[in-house]
PDB file of C-alpha atoms in Angstrom:
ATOM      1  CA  UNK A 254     -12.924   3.101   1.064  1.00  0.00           C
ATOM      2  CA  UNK A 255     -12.621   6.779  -0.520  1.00  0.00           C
ATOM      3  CA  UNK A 256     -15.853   7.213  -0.238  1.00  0.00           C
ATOM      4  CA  UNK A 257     -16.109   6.494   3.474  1.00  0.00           C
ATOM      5  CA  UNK A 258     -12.676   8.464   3.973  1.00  0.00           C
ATOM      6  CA  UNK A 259     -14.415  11.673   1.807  1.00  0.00           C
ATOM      7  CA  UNK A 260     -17.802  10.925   4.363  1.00  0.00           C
ATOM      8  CA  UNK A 261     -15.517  11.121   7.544  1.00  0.00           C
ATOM      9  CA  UNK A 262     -13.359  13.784   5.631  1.00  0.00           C
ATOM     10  CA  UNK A 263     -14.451  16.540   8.215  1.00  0.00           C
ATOM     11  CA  UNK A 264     -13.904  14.569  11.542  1.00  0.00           C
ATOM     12  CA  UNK A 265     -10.712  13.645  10.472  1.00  0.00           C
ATOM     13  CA  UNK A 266      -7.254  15.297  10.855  1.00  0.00           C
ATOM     14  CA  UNK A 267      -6.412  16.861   7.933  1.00  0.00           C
ATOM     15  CA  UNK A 268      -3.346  15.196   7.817  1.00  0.00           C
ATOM     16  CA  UNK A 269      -4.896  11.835   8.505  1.00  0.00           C
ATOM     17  CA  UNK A 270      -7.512  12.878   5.638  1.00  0.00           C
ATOM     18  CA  UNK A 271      -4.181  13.109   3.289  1.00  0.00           C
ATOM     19  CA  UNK A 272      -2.742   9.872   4.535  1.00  0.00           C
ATOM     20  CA  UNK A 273      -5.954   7.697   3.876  1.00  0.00           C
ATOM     21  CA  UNK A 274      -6.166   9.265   0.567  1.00  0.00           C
ATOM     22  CA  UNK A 275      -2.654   8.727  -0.152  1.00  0.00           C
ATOM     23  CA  UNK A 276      -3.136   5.198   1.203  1.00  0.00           C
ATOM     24  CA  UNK A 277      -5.629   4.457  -1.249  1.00  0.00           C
ATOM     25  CA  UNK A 278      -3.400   5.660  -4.159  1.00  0.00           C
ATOM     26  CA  UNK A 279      -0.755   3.245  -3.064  1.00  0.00           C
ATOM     27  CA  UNK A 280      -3.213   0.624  -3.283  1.00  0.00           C
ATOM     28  CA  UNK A 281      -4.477   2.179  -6.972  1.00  0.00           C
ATOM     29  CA  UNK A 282      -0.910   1.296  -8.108  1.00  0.00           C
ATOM     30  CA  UNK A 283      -0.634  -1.846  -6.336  1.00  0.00           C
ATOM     31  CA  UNK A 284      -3.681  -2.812  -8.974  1.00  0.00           C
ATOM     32  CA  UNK A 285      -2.693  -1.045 -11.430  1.00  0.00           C
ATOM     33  CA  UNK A 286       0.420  -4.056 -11.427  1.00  0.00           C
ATOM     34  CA  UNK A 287      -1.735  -6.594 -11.976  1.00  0.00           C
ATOM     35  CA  UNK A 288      -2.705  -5.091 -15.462  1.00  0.00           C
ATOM     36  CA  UNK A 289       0.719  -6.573 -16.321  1.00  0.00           C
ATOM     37  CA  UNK A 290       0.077 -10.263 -15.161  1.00  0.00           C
ATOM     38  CA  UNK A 291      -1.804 -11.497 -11.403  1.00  0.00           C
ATOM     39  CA  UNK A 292      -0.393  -9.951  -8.597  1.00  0.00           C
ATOM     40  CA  UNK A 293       1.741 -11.567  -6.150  1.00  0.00           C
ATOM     41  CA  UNK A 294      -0.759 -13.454  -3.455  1.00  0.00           C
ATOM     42  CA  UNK A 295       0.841 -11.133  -0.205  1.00  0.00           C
ATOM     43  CA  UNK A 296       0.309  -8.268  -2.651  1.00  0.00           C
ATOM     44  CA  UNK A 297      -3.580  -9.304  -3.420  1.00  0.00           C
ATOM     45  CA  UNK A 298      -4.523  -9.755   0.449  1.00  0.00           C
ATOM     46  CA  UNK A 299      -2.448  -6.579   1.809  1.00  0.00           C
ATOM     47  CA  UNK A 300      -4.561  -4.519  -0.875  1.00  0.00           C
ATOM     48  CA  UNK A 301      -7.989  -6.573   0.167  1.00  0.00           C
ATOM     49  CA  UNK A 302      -7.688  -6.792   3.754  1.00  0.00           C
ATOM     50  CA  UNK A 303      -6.249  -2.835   3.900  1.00  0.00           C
ATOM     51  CA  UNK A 304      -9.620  -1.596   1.850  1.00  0.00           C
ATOM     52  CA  UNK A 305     -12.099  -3.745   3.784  1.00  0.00           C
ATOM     53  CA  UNK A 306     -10.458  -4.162   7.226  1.00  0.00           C
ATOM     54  CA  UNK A 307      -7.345  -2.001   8.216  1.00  0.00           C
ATOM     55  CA  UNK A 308      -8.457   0.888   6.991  1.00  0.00           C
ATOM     56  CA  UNK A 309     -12.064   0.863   7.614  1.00  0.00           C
ATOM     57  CA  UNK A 310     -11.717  -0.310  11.195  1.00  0.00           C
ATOM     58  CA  UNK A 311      -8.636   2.071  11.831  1.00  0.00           C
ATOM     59  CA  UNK A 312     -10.737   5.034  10.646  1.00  0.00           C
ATOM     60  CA  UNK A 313     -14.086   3.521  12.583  1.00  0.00           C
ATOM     61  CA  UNK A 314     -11.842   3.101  16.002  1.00  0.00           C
ATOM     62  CA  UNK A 315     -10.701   7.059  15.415  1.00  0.00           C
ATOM     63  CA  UNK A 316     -13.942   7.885  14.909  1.00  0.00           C
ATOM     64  CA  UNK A 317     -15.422   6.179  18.019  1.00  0.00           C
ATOM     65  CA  UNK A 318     -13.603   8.383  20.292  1.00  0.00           C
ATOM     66  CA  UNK A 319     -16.369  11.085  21.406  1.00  0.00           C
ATOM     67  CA  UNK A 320     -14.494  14.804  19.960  1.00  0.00           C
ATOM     68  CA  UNK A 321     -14.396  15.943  23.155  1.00  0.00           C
ATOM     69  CA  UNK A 322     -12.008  13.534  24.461  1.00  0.00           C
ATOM     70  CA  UNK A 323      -9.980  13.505  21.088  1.00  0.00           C
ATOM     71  CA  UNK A 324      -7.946  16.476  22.850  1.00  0.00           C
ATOM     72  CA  UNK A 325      -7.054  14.253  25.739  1.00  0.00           C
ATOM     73  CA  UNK A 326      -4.117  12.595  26.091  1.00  0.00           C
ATOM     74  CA  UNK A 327      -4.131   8.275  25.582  1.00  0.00           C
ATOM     75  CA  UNK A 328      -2.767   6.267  28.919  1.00  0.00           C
ATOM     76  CA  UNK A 329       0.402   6.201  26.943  1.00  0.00           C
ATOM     77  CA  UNK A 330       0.387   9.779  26.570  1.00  0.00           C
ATOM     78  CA  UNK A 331      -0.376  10.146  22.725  1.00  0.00           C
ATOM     79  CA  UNK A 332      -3.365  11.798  21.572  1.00  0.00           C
ATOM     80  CA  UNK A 333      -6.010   9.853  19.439  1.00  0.00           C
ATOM     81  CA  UNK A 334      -5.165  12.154  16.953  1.00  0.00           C
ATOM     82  CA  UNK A 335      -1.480  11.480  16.818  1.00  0.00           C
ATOM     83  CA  UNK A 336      -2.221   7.955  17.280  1.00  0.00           C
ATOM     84  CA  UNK A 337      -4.760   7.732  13.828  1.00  0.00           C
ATOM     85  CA  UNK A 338      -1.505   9.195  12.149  1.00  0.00           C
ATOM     86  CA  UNK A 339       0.627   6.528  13.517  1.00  0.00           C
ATOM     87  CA  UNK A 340      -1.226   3.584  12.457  1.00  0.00           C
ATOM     88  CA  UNK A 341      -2.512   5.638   9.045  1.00  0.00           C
ATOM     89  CA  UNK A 342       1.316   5.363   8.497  1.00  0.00           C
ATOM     90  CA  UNK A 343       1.676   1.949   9.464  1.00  0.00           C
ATOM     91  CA  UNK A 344      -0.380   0.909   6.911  1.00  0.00           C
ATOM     92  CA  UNK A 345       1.347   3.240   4.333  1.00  0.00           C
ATOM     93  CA  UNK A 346       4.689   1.839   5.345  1.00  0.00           C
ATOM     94  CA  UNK A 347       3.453  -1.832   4.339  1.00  0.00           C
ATOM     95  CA  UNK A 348       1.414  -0.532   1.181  1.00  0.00           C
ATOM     96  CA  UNK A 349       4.637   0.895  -0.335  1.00  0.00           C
ATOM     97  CA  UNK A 350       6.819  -2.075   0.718  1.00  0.00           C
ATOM     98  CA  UNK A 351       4.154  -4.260  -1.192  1.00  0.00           C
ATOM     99  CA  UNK A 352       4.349  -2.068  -4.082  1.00  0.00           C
ATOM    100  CA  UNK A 353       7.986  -2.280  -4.403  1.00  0.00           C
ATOM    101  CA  UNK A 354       8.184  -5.597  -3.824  1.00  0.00           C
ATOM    102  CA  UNK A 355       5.963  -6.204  -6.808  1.00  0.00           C
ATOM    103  CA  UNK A 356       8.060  -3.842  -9.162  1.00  0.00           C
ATOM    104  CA  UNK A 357      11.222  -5.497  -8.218  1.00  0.00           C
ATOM    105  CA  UNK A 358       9.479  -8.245  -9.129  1.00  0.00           C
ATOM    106  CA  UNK A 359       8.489  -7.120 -12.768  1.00  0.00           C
ATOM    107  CA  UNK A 360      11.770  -5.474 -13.308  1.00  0.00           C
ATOM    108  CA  UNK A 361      13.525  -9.220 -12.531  1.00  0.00           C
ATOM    109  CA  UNK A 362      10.819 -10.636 -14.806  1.00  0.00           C
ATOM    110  CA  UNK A 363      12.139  -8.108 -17.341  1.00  0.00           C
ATOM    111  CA  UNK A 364      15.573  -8.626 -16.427  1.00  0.00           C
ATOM    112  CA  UNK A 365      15.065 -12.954 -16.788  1.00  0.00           C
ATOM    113  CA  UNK A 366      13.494 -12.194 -20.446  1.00  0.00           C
ATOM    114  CA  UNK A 367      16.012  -9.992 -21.677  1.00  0.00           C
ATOM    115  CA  UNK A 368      18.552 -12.927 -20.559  1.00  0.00           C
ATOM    116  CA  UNK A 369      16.492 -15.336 -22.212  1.00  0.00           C
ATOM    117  CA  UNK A 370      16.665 -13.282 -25.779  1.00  0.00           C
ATOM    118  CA  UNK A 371      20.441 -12.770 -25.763  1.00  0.00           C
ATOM    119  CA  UNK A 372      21.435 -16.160 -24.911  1.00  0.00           C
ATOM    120  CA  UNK A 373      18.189 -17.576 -27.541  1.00  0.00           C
ATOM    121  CA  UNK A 374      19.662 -14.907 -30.111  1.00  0.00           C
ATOM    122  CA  UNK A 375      22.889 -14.022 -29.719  1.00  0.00           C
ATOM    123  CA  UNK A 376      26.137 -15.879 -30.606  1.00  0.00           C
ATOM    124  CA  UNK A 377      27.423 -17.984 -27.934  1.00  0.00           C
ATOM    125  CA  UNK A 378      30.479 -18.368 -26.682  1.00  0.00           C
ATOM    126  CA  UNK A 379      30.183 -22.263 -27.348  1.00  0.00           C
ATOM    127  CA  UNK A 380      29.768 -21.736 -30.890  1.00  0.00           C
ATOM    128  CA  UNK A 381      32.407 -22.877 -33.137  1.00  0.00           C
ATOM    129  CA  UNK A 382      33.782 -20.158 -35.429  1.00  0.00           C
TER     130      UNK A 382
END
């Protein structure tokens, strides 16, 4: 996807241009998890479906509009423009969500192991003196 994103970089927004890009480093470290152990299956198909689906048909559907008429106001008033930003963000929203959903999850791994070693190591409170 960053190479479509960098081959529609000049029809897009600039600040849609950020977003995608920022998008796809939110997925980066979303990957970048699973170097620790597999990521989480709603984790794996956010980060597939976002880089071949979401993002490539959100960009494509921007795109479509003719650039004349990307200065014209939607039937709900937004312009195509504003709306690319909108859904851009969408998908951000979820991408970050994801991502701290799957370090919560490593830090309560981390948490659960640490628990494991005291009580394995560590004197009990059961234990005679």
């Amino acid at each position: 996807p960053i190479s479509s994103i960098n081959r529609a970089g000049g029809e897009l927004p600039a600040v849609a241009l950020v977003q995608a890009r920022y998008l796809t480093d939110t997925l980066a470290r979303i990957i970048a998890l699973a170097g620790t152990g597999p990521l989480d299956v709603r984790a794996g198909i956010l980060v597939h479906r976002t880089v071949t689906d979401y993002l490539p048909t959100t960009l494509a559907a921007y795109l479509a509009v003719p650039p004349h008429a990307r200065d014209v106001p939607t039937s709900n008033g937004a312009l195509p423009d504003r709306l690319l930003v909108d859904q851009l963000g969408v998908l951000q929203a979820a991408a970050e969500t994801t991502l701290a959903d799957a370090t919560a999850d490593d830090i309560a791994a981390l948490l659960t192991q640490g628990a494991f070693l005291t009580t394995k190591f560590t004197r009990s409170d059961l234990d005679l003196p």
